[in-house]
Amino acid sequence: MRRLVFALLVVVQFTAINGFSKELHWEKLSVQARLDGSGSLHVDEKQVMVFTGDWNGGERIFRIAQGQKLDLQGITRIDPATGASTELAEGSLDDVDHYAWNDSRTLRWRSRSPSDPPFENTSIVYVLHYTLSNILQKEDDHYLLDHDFAFADRVGAINRFTLHLTFDPQWQEIKAPRADWSAGPLAPGSGFVLKIPLRYSGQESALSVNPGPPLWWKMTGASLFAVPLILLIVVLLRERSLGRFDPLHPDQIDRTWLAQHILTLRAEVVGAIWDRNISSDEVSATLARMVTEGKLASAVTTGEHVKESLVLDLKVPRSKLDGYERGLVDALFFNGNHTSTEAIQNHYKSAGFNPVSTITPGLQALVEEQLPTGKSKGPAGWVSGLLFLSLAAYLIWTGVKFEDLRLGAFLIGFVSIFLVVLGILAPSYWKSRLDYGVAGALASLIPAAIFFGAGLKIFRTGALFGGTPLDARLLIAIAIATLWVVSGSIGALGSEDGREAIAFRKKLTAARVWIAGELQKSSPDLEDHWLPYVLAFGLGKTMRKWYARFGVAAAASTFSDGSHSFGSSSSTGSSGSSWTGGGGAFGGAGASGAWTAAAAGIAAGVAAPSSSSSSGGGGGSSSGGGGGGGW
């Protein structure tokens, strides 16, 4: 044990020394800038960098907006002791005092060979010489220099910043002229932005002015608004034409209507139709129905590892069962005609068990038989499909043609798929609930709206939220991805059923609303043998709340002997309410408590063991800025 503790301490110390000892800051950043008569900005950017750790060298990320141009004249290293200058050569980054473009906007230079010892608070001075064109903006009768003379996206602080800014004679500052600026310390994330209005007295035809985004860029930005808005209007109008927003009329539901339109169908079929979904609720409803029909007998006990263990006995020959009933019985009764929650969990603990998948094929076939025929297809599907194909083709083309953009293209594709899956969850749930209206549809699109806002901001600023600039080709990919994500969410609102099927589902939904309303009363106008339908409608929790409030009194009035019986429940022909929360078929009054909880435990299935193992400043509209640091 002592050796193990010692080894762990050595690992922790080694990690602390080697993993957390890298540090970088700027003792000083001095910028000499001149705006020439054509509107180009000539910059000498002197960085006094202080390295600690095994850095390879420095890095400068330039934020170049659409229409702007960067021309790098070179990099100079200055010896702090002697003042001697060394011109860095463009070439392989394997050699010290060489620089190269890591991508279209990221400049790197090597300061230390891999075989050299790590830096120890080592100060190195570099001067970057470059020219920026098309950075001025035309505003009415003057021009605006809106520029970040520092770089916000960096790992360390700038202790002191100075700027000496001059203008050629053709330029006159509208405000009080000023040549020298200073600031500091500047924390990571902070730049130094100046907005200076200028008047020009030279030949304007020779000016280097940012013409603004090209037409195709403006059209792409406009489509980010137009396509989702048009698609949303089309989808909502289509849903309205299908009767999706027609009122439910639960006031027209009563016991007679239920007997004519719902009780003639299997409970699990009703449950699968009303929300167009087969889940554990339908499994619970199937078990409850088979109990009421005498095919199964049930009791609830307290298990060793579960609070409520459902004990089931098969009361009919398996040969009399077919379809998903037979499949479910074979899966649950794997050792004779007796089973329980604990036995099922122990039997499937190594392989897993999903009873929903067991009943889904057969139950879905019955659902299709009962639903009125006719499918409705809207435009959302093909719009989303077209955008997906466009995005996939564009990302593949970008990754193949531009090696420096390959990682960015991959990340955009990966994140887009994740956001699409995340964005359709709420709209898909809204689509299943015919008691939700237009307000619910709009609320379900909140995640998509957040994704849209993020994509729009990145596209318009040309940079990530940390200020890291992006290549225009990646921005186009982000625009297409944003449209795909949003269109996928909007498309998920669209119903797949025709008008008659939706009308039928709305009747079932109205019945669900009526039953839920009855469960708010101390004496609901319900029957115990309706329990499978209550479960199929997903009202198990509502029923348990009813039993917690009123069930004890109901049990006392109906089951004075407290006996636990098995078999069929009360007569279906009863004209008055005999609701006690389940009745004798479910172990006495109180099925809304222990029995439904135990049935839900079986319906949830058994999770398979995991097969994996574990082992040890903002963008804005200013020009300039970007990032800096080491690599």
Tab-separated table of N, CA and C in Angstrom, residues 276-411:
chain	number	residue	atom	x	y	z
A	276	ARG	N	-49.563	8.324	-31.239
A	276	ARG	CA	-48.750	7.761	-32.316
A	276	ARG	C	-47.390	7.303	-31.794
A	277	ASN	N	-47.402	6.640	-30.630
A	277	ASN	CA	-46.153	6.225	-30.019
A	277	ASN	C	-46.382	4.954	-29.214
A	278	ILE	N	-45.454	4.025	-29.334
A	278	ILE	CA	-45.510	2.792	-28.557
A	278	ILE	C	-44.387	2.848	-27.533
A	279	SER	N	-44.762	2.820	-26.268
A	279	SER	CA	-43.784	2.978	-25.194
A	279	SER	C	-44.109	1.995	-24.076
A	280	SER	N	-43.489	2.197	-22.935
A	280	SER	CA	-43.742	1.332	-21.784
A	280	SER	C	-45.185	1.438	-21.304
A	281	ASP	N	-45.865	2.543	-21.602
A	281	ASP	CA	-47.281	2.658	-21.220
A	281	ASP	C	-48.114	1.576	-21.893
A	282	GLU	N	-47.795	1.290	-23.158
A	282	GLU	CA	-48.550	0.261	-23.867
A	282	GLU	C	-48.234	-1.135	-23.312
A	283	VAL	N	-47.015	-1.348	-22.838
A	283	VAL	CA	-46.684	-2.623	-22.212
A	283	VAL	C	-47.491	-2.798	-20.925
A	284	SER	N	-47.519	-1.747	-20.092
A	284	SER	CA	-48.302	-1.806	-18.855
A	284	SER	C	-49.773	-2.046	-19.154
A	285	ALA	N	-50.280	-1.359	-20.201
A	285	ALA	CA	-51.692	-1.533	-20.563
A	285	ALA	C	-51.969	-2.953	-21.039
A	286	THR	N	-51.040	-3.542	-21.775
A	286	THR	CA	-51.213	-4.915	-22.243
A	286	THR	C	-51.295	-5.881	-21.067
A	287	LEU	N	-50.395	-5.727	-20.107
A	287	LEU	CA	-50.416	-6.584	-18.921
A	287	LEU	C	-51.723	-6.405	-18.149
A	288	ALA	N	-52.145	-5.139	-17.975
A	288	ALA	CA	-53.386	-4.881	-17.235
A	288	ALA	C	-54.589	-5.478	-17.955
A	289	ARG	N	-54.618	-5.347	-19.293
A	289	ARG	CA	-55.742	-5.920	-20.044
A	289	ARG	C	-55.774	-7.440	-19.912
A	290	MET	N	-54.636	-8.077	-20.005
A	290	MET	CA	-54.594	-9.534	-19.897
A	290	MET	C	-54.995	-9.995	-18.497
A	291	VAL	N	-54.746	-9.170	-17.484
A	291	VAL	CA	-55.204	-9.495	-16.133
A	291	VAL	C	-56.721	-9.407	-16.055
A	292	THR	N	-57.276	-8.316	-16.607
A	292	THR	CA	-58.739	-8.149	-16.550
A	292	THR	C	-59.453	-9.231	-17.357
A	293	GLU	N	-58.801	-9.748	-18.407
A	293	GLU	CA	-59.408	-10.800	-19.225
A	293	GLU	C	-59.193	-12.183	-18.636
A	294	GLY	N	-58.459	-12.284	-17.530
A	294	GLY	CA	-58.230	-13.560	-16.892
A	294	GLY	C	-57.103	-14.363	-17.514
A	295	LYS	N	-56.382	-13.810	-18.439
A	295	LYS	CA	-55.247	-14.515	-19.045
A	295	LYS	C	-54.051	-14.542	-18.102
A	296	LEU	N	-53.968	-13.527	-17.270
A	296	LEU	CA	-52.911	-13.447	-16.268
A	296	LEU	C	-53.534	-13.189	-14.912
A	297	ALA	N	-52.876	-13.654	-13.868
A	297	ALA	CA	-53.225	-13.282	-12.495
A	297	ALA	C	-52.030	-12.550	-11.912
A	298	SER	N	-52.295	-11.602	-11.033
A	298	SER	CA	-51.206	-10.750	-10.548
A	298	SER	C	-51.322	-10.511	-9.054
A	299	ALA	N	-50.188	-10.208	-8.479
A	299	ALA	CA	-50.109	-9.773	-7.092
A	299	ALA	C	-48.856	-8.930	-6.951
A	300	VAL	N	-48.862	-8.068	-5.946
A	300	VAL	CA	-47.721	-7.192	-5.699
A	300	VAL	C	-47.097	-7.575	-4.369
A	301	THR	N	-45.797	-7.829	-4.401
A	301	THR	CA	-45.069	-8.145	-3.175
A	301	THR	C	-43.880	-7.217	-3.048
A	302	THR	N	-43.260	-7.242	-1.890
A	302	THR	CA	-42.040	-6.464	-1.686
A	302	THR	C	-40.852	-7.359	-1.965
A	303	GLY	N	-40.078	-7.001	-2.995
A	303	GLY	CA	-38.948	-7.820	-3.391
A	303	GLY	C	-37.703	-7.503	-2.598
A	304	GLU	N	-36.702	-8.354	-2.803
A	304	GLU	CA	-35.436	-8.159	-2.091
A	304	GLU	C	-34.683	-6.952	-2.619
A	305	HIS	N	-34.797	-6.725	-3.941
A	305	HIS	CA	-34.039	-5.638	-4.550
A	305	HIS	C	-34.935	-4.557	-5.138
A	306	VAL	N	-36.244	-4.747	-5.164
A	306	VAL	CA	-37.164	-3.749	-5.696
A	306	VAL	C	-38.263	-3.492	-4.672
A	307	LYS	N	-38.772	-2.265	-4.692
A	307	LYS	CA	-39.791	-1.897	-3.716
A	307	LYS	C	-41.092	-2.621	-3.989
A	308	GLU	N	-41.537	-2.621	-5.259
A	308	GLU	CA	-42.748	-3.333	-5.648
A	308	GLU	C	-42.394	-4.366	-6.698
A	309	SER	N	-42.575	-5.622	-6.364
A	309	SER	CA	-42.323	-6.706	-7.307
A	309	SER	C	-43.664	-7.256	-7.790
A	310	LEU	N	-43.867	-7.258	-9.087
A	310	LEU	CA	-45.111	-7.750	-9.661
A	310	LEU	C	-44.974	-9.254	-9.927
A	311	VAL	N	-45.828	-10.013	-9.292
A	311	VAL	CA	-45.849	-11.468	-9.470
A	311	VAL	C	-46.957	-11.816	-10.454
A	312	LEU	N	-46.618	-12.545	-11.510
A	312	LEU	CA	-47.577	-12.887	-12.560
A	312	LEU	C	-47.679	-14.404	-12.709
A	313	ASP	N	-48.926	-14.875	-12.926
A	313	ASP	CA	-49.172	-16.284	-13.217
A	313	ASP	C	-49.950	-16.368	-14.525
A	314	LEU	N	-49.493	-17.240	-15.411
A	314	LEU	CA	-50.175	-17.450	-16.687
A	314	LEU	C	-51.339	-18.413	-16.474
A	315	LYS	N	-52.556	-17.993	-16.836
A	315	LYS	CA	-53.757	-18.767	-16.557
A	315	LYS	C	-54.364	-19.446	-17.785
A	316	VAL	N	-53.791	-19.233	-18.944
A	316	VAL	CA	-54.331	-19.860	-20.153
A	316	VAL	C	-53.178	-20.536	-20.881
A	317	PRO	N	-53.466	-21.550	-21.688
A	317	PRO	CA	-52.400	-22.177	-22.486
A	317	PRO	C	-51.797	-21.168	-23.462
A	318	ARG	N	-50.518	-21.273	-23.681
A	318	ARG	CA	-49.854	-20.342	-24.596
A	318	ARG	C	-50.388	-20.477	-26.017
A	319	SER	N	-50.887	-21.641	-26.347
A	319	SER	CA	-51.414	-21.865	-27.697
A	319	SER	C	-52.622	-20.986	-27.999
A	320	LYS	N	-53.279	-20.486	-26.930
A	320	LYS	CA	-54.438	-19.615	-27.133
A	320	LYS	C	-54.037	-18.152	-27.320
A	321	LEU	N	-52.762	-17.887	-27.227
A	321	LEU	CA	-52.266	-16.524	-27.419
A	321	LEU	C	-51.562	-16.439	-28.763
A	322	ASP	N	-51.661	-15.308	-29.405
A	322	ASP	CA	-50.952	-15.127	-30.664
A	322	ASP	C	-50.425	-13.692	-30.750
A	323	GLY	N	-49.681	-13.443	-31.799
A	323	GLY	CA	-49.168	-12.099	-32.020
A	323	GLY	C	-48.249	-11.636	-30.916
A	324	TYR	N	-48.353	-10.345	-30.607
A	324	TYR	CA	-47.446	-9.772	-29.613
A	324	TYR	C	-47.786	-10.248	-28.199
A	325	GLU	N	-49.032	-10.702	-27.958
A	325	GLU	CA	-49.362	-11.281	-26.654
A	325	GLU	C	-48.503	-12.525	-26.393
A	326	ARG	N	-48.420	-13.386	-27.399
A	326	ARG	CA	-47.622	-14.606	-27.245
A	326	ARG	C	-46.140	-14.251	-27.099
A	327	GLY	N	-45.678	-13.286	-27.893
A	327	GLY	CA	-44.282	-12.883	-27.799
A	327	GLY	C	-43.937	-12.313	-26.435
A	328	LEU	N	-44.834	-11.498	-25.867
A	328	LEU	CA	-44.582	-10.913	-24.555
A	328	LEU	C	-44.615	-11.981	-23.469
A	329	VAL	N	-45.579	-12.916	-23.545
A	329	VAL	CA	-45.669	-13.987	-22.556
A	329	VAL	C	-44.429	-14.878	-22.613
A	330	ASP	N	-43.990	-15.231	-23.813
A	330	ASP	CA	-42.793	-16.063	-23.939
A	330	ASP	C	-41.571	-15.361	-23.363
A	331	ALA	N	-41.510	-14.050	-23.520
A	331	ALA	CA	-40.356	-13.310	-23.002
A	331	ALA	C	-40.399	-13.179	-21.484
A	332	LEU	N	-41.604	-13.050	-20.913
A	332	LEU	CA	-41.725	-12.864	-19.466
A	332	LEU	C	-41.729	-14.198	-18.716
A	333	PHE	N	-42.394	-15.183	-19.298
A	333	PHE	CA	-42.509	-16.498	-18.641
A	333	PHE	C	-41.499	-17.458	-19.290
A	334	PHE	N	-40.269	-17.325	-18.920
A	334	PHE	CA	-39.189	-18.106	-19.513
A	334	PHE	C	-38.947	-19.410	-18.756
A	335	ASN	N	-39.641	-19.576	-17.626
A	335	ASN	CA	-39.423	-20.776	-16.810
A	335	ASN	C	-40.750	-21.238	-16.208
A	336	GLY	N	-41.628	-21.715	-17.079
A	336	GLY	CA	-42.931	-22.167	-16.605
A	336	GLY	C	-43.975	-21.087	-16.709
A	337	ASN	N	-44.990	-21.187	-15.857
A	337	ASN	CA	-46.127	-20.265	-15.902
A	337	ASN	C	-46.124	-19.272	-14.753
A	338	HIS	N	-44.987	-19.083	-14.137
A	338	HIS	CA	-44.880	-18.160	-13.018
A	338	HIS	C	-43.642	-17.277	-13.215
A	339	THR	N	-43.801	-15.986	-12.952
A	339	THR	CA	-42.664	-15.064	-13.079
A	339	THR	C	-42.871	-13.879	-12.139
A	340	SER	N	-41.847	-13.044	-12.045
A	340	SER	CA	-41.918	-11.864	-11.184
A	340	SER	C	-40.908	-10.843	-11.670
A	341	THR	N	-41.019	-9.641	-11.119
A	341	THR	CA	-40.094	-8.568	-11.502
A	341	THR	C	-38.650	-8.974	-11.256
A	342	GLU	N	-38.383	-9.532	-10.071
A	342	GLU	CA	-37.010	-9.904	-9.743
A	342	GLU	C	-36.510	-11.034	-10.624
A	343	ALA	N	-37.372	-11.999	-10.927
A	343	ALA	CA	-36.952	-13.105	-11.787
A	343	ALA	C	-36.599	-12.595	-13.188
A	344	ILE	N	-37.383	-11.649	-13.688
A	344	ILE	CA	-37.115	-11.078	-15.014
A	344	ILE	C	-35.803	-10.314	-15.016
A	345	GLN	N	-35.562	-9.531	-13.976
A	345	GLN	CA	-34.323	-8.766	-13.905
A	345	GLN	C	-33.112	-9.684	-13.809
A	346	ASN	N	-33.212	-10.740	-13.036
A	346	ASN	CA	-32.088	-11.673	-12.909
A	346	ASN	C	-31.843	-12.423	-14.218
A	347	HIS	N	-32.917	-12.789	-14.911
A	347	HIS	CA	-32.777	-13.568	-16.137
A	347	HIS	C	-32.119	-12.764	-17.256
A	348	TYR	N	-32.441	-11.466	-17.331
A	348	TYR	CA	-31.961	-10.646	-18.445
A	348	TYR	C	-30.825	-9.699	-18.064
A	349	LYS	N	-30.258	-9.862	-16.890
A	349	LYS	CA	-29.262	-8.897	-16.438
A	349	LYS	C	-28.017	-8.867	-17.312
A	350	SER	N	-27.709	-9.968	-17.976
A	350	SER	CA	-26.510	-9.998	-18.811
A	350	SER	C	-26.788	-9.637	-20.265
A	351	ALA	N	-28.012	-9.833	-20.727
A	351	ALA	CA	-28.332	-9.591	-22.144
A	351	ALA	C	-29.221	-8.373	-22.344
A	352	GLY	N	-29.964	-7.972	-21.299
A	352	GLY	CA	-30.895	-6.868	-21.452
A	352	GLY	C	-32.226	-7.317	-22.027
A	353	PHE	N	-33.248	-6.525	-21.805
A	353	PHE	CA	-34.585	-6.892	-22.269
A	353	PHE	C	-35.405	-5.628	-22.465
A	354	ASN	N	-36.006	-5.504	-23.644
A	354	ASN	CA	-36.835	-4.348	-23.960
A	354	ASN	C	-38.214	-4.836	-24.382
A	355	PRO	N	-39.169	-4.855	-23.456
A	355	PRO	CA	-40.502	-5.360	-23.808
A	355	PRO	C	-41.209	-4.500	-24.845
A	356	VAL	N	-40.840	-3.211	-24.933
A	356	VAL	CA	-41.466	-2.352	-25.943
A	356	VAL	C	-41.175	-2.879	-27.339
A	357	SER	N	-39.921	-3.235	-27.594
A	357	SER	CA	-39.574	-3.765	-28.918
A	357	SER	C	-40.244	-5.106	-29.175
A	358	THR	N	-40.585	-5.835	-28.121
A	358	THR	CA	-41.243	-7.129	-28.279
A	358	THR	C	-42.657	-6.974	-28.821
A	359	ILE	N	-43.378	-5.973	-28.341
A	359	ILE	CA	-44.770	-5.805	-28.759
A	359	ILE	C	-44.938	-4.870	-29.950
A	360	THR	N	-43.916	-4.100	-30.300
A	360	THR	CA	-44.081	-3.047	-31.298
A	360	THR	C	-44.522	-3.546	-32.665
A	361	PRO	N	-43.883	-4.551	-33.293
A	361	PRO	CA	-44.310	-4.940	-34.650
A	361	PRO	C	-45.779	-5.345	-34.731
A	362	GLY	N	-46.209	-6.246	-33.839
A	362	GLY	CA	-47.598	-6.693	-33.889
A	362	GLY	C	-48.572	-5.599	-33.532
A	363	LEU	N	-48.242	-4.808	-32.524
A	363	LEU	CA	-49.138	-3.727	-32.120
A	363	LEU	C	-49.233	-2.666	-33.210
A	364	GLN	N	-48.119	-2.355	-33.861
A	364	GLN	CA	-48.153	-1.354	-34.920
A	364	GLN	C	-49.042	-1.806	-36.072
A	365	ALA	N	-49.054	-3.096	-36.354
A	365	ALA	CA	-49.927	-3.614	-37.409
A	365	ALA	C	-51.395	-3.389	-37.065
A	366	LEU	N	-51.768	-3.609	-35.797
A	366	LEU	CA	-53.150	-3.346	-35.383
A	366	LEU	C	-53.481	-1.862	-35.450
A	367	VAL	N	-52.525	-1.020	-35.097
A	367	VAL	CA	-52.741	0.428	-35.162
A	367	VAL	C	-53.050	0.853	-36.594
A	368	GLU	N	-52.284	0.349	-37.544
A	368	GLU	CA	-52.503	0.724	-38.940
A	368	GLU	C	-53.858	0.231	-39.437
A	369	GLU	N	-54.325	-0.904	-38.908
A	369	GLU	CA	-55.641	-1.397	-39.300
A	369	GLU	C	-56.761	-0.505	-38.793
A	370	GLN	N	-56.586	0.047	-37.601
A	370	GLN	CA	-57.644	0.844	-36.980
A	370	GLN	C	-57.646	2.294	-37.463
A	371	LEU	N	-56.490	2.823	-37.813
A	371	LEU	CA	-56.434	4.218	-38.239
A	371	LEU	C	-57.046	4.378	-39.621
A	372	PRO	N	-57.799	5.445	-39.839
A	372	PRO	CA	-58.294	5.719	-41.196
A	372	PRO	C	-57.124	5.844	-42.167
A	373	THR	N	-57.337	5.360	-43.378
A	373	THR	CA	-56.256	5.378	-44.359
A	373	THR	C	-55.995	6.801	-44.837
A	374	GLY	N	-54.850	6.968	-45.450
A	374	GLY	CA	-54.501	8.278	-45.990
A	374	GLY	C	-53.324	8.882	-45.266
A	375	LYS	N	-52.287	9.181	-46.013
A	375	LYS	CA	-51.099	9.807	-45.460
A	375	LYS	C	-51.002	11.233	-45.991
A	376	SER	N	-50.414	12.090	-45.205
A	376	SER	CA	-50.231	13.472	-45.608
A	376	SER	C	-48.740	13.772	-45.660
A	377	LYS	N	-48.283	14.241	-46.781
A	377	LYS	CA	-46.878	14.577	-46.937
A	377	LYS	C	-46.729	16.073	-47.188
A	378	GLY	N	-45.911	16.708	-46.394
A	378	GLY	CA	-45.669	18.129	-46.533
A	378	GLY	C	-44.309	18.409	-47.137
A	379	PRO	N	-43.976	19.698	-47.332
A	379	PRO	CA	-42.705	20.076	-47.971
A	379	PRO	C	-41.511	20.025	-47.041
A	380	ALA	N	-41.760	19.935	-45.740
A	380	ALA	CA	-40.648	20.041	-44.791
A	380	ALA	C	-39.626	18.933	-44.982
A	381	GLY	N	-40.097	17.739	-45.315
A	381	GLY	CA	-39.192	16.613	-45.439
A	381	GLY	C	-38.193	16.799	-46.557
A	382	TRP	N	-38.673	17.203	-47.742
A	382	TRP	CA	-37.739	17.326	-48.863
A	382	TRP	C	-36.856	18.551	-48.727
A	383	VAL	N	-37.342	19.600	-48.056
A	383	VAL	CA	-36.486	20.764	-47.804
A	383	VAL	C	-35.324	20.372	-46.894
A	384	SER	N	-35.648	19.669	-45.808
A	384	SER	CA	-34.603	19.241	-44.892
A	384	SER	C	-33.645	18.268	-45.577
A	385	GLY	N	-34.185	17.353	-46.388
A	385	GLY	CA	-33.334	16.411	-47.101
A	385	GLY	C	-32.407	17.095	-48.089
A	386	LEU	N	-32.924	18.096	-48.798
A	386	LEU	CA	-32.103	18.832	-49.756
A	386	LEU	C	-30.982	19.584	-49.049
A	387	LEU	N	-31.293	20.184	-47.909
A	387	LEU	CA	-30.264	20.903	-47.158
A	387	LEU	C	-29.210	19.945	-46.612
A	388	PHE	N	-29.642	18.759	-46.179
A	388	PHE	CA	-28.675	17.774	-45.694
A	388	PHE	C	-27.717	17.353	-46.806
A	389	LEU	N	-28.265	17.058	-47.991
A	389	LEU	CA	-27.405	16.659	-49.100
A	389	LEU	C	-26.467	17.795	-49.504
A	390	SER	N	-26.971	19.016	-49.481
A	390	SER	CA	-26.132	20.168	-49.820
A	390	SER	C	-25.004	20.333	-48.815
A	391	LEU	N	-25.326	20.208	-47.537
A	391	LEU	CA	-24.303	20.352	-46.502
A	391	LEU	C	-23.264	19.243	-46.607
A	392	ALA	N	-23.721	18.007	-46.786
A	392	ALA	CA	-22.783	16.891	-46.872
A	392	ALA	C	-21.843	17.062	-48.063
A	393	ALA	N	-22.408	17.424	-49.223
A	393	ALA	CA	-21.575	17.602	-50.414
A	393	ALA	C	-20.586	18.750	-50.228
A	394	TYR	N	-21.044	19.836	-49.631
A	394	TYR	CA	-20.161	20.993	-49.456
A	394	TYR	C	-19.045	20.687	-48.466
A	395	LEU	N	-19.365	20.008	-47.375
A	395	LEU	CA	-18.333	19.683	-46.386
A	395	LEU	C	-17.308	18.712	-46.961
A	396	ILE	N	-17.772	17.738	-47.737
A	396	ILE	CA	-16.838	16.807	-48.355
A	396	ILE	C	-15.925	17.534	-49.333
A	397	TRP	N	-16.494	18.407	-50.132
A	397	TRP	CA	-15.697	19.186	-51.092
A	397	TRP	C	-14.683	20.069	-50.377
A	398	THR	N	-15.122	20.721	-49.306
A	398	THR	CA	-14.223	21.597	-48.559
A	398	THR	C	-13.090	20.800	-47.926
A	399	GLY	N	-13.424	19.664	-47.304
A	399	GLY	CA	-12.397	18.876	-46.648
A	399	GLY	C	-11.389	18.284	-47.609
A	400	VAL	N	-11.853	17.905	-48.815
A	400	VAL	CA	-10.946	17.312	-49.795
A	400	VAL	C	-10.068	18.372	-50.457
A	401	LYS	N	-10.641	19.509	-50.774
A	401	LYS	CA	-9.924	20.528	-51.533
A	401	LYS	C	-9.013	21.385	-50.666
A	402	PHE	N	-9.405	21.631	-49.411
A	402	PHE	CA	-8.629	22.528	-48.552
A	402	PHE	C	-8.234	21.772	-47.285
A	403	GLU	N	-6.991	21.370	-47.233
A	403	GLU	CA	-6.521	20.548	-46.123
A	403	GLU	C	-6.608	21.288	-44.798
A	404	ASP	N	-6.335	22.604	-44.814
A	404	ASP	CA	-6.352	23.359	-43.566
A	404	ASP	C	-7.757	23.557	-43.016
A	405	LEU	N	-8.787	23.284	-43.836
A	405	LEU	CA	-10.173	23.436	-43.387
A	405	LEU	C	-10.820	22.092	-43.061
A	406	ARG	N	-10.045	21.018	-43.176
A	406	ARG	CA	-10.621	19.672	-43.028
A	406	ARG	C	-11.195	19.464	-41.631
A	407	LEU	N	-10.443	19.840	-40.607
A	407	LEU	CA	-10.922	19.653	-39.240
A	407	LEU	C	-12.165	20.487	-38.978
A	408	GLY	N	-12.162	21.732	-39.442
A	408	GLY	CA	-13.331	22.588	-39.253
A	408	GLY	C	-14.563	22.027	-39.934
A	409	ALA	N	-14.391	21.486	-41.144
A	409	ALA	CA	-15.525	20.896	-41.860
A	409	ALA	C	-16.067	19.691	-41.107
A	410	PHE	N	-15.169	18.871	-40.583
A	410	PHE	CA	-15.613	17.699	-39.814
A	410	PHE	C	-16.387	18.123	-38.568
A	411	LEU	N	-15.874	19.111	-37.847
A	411	LEU	CA	-16.541	19.554	-36.620
A	411	LEU	C	-17.916	20.136	-36.923
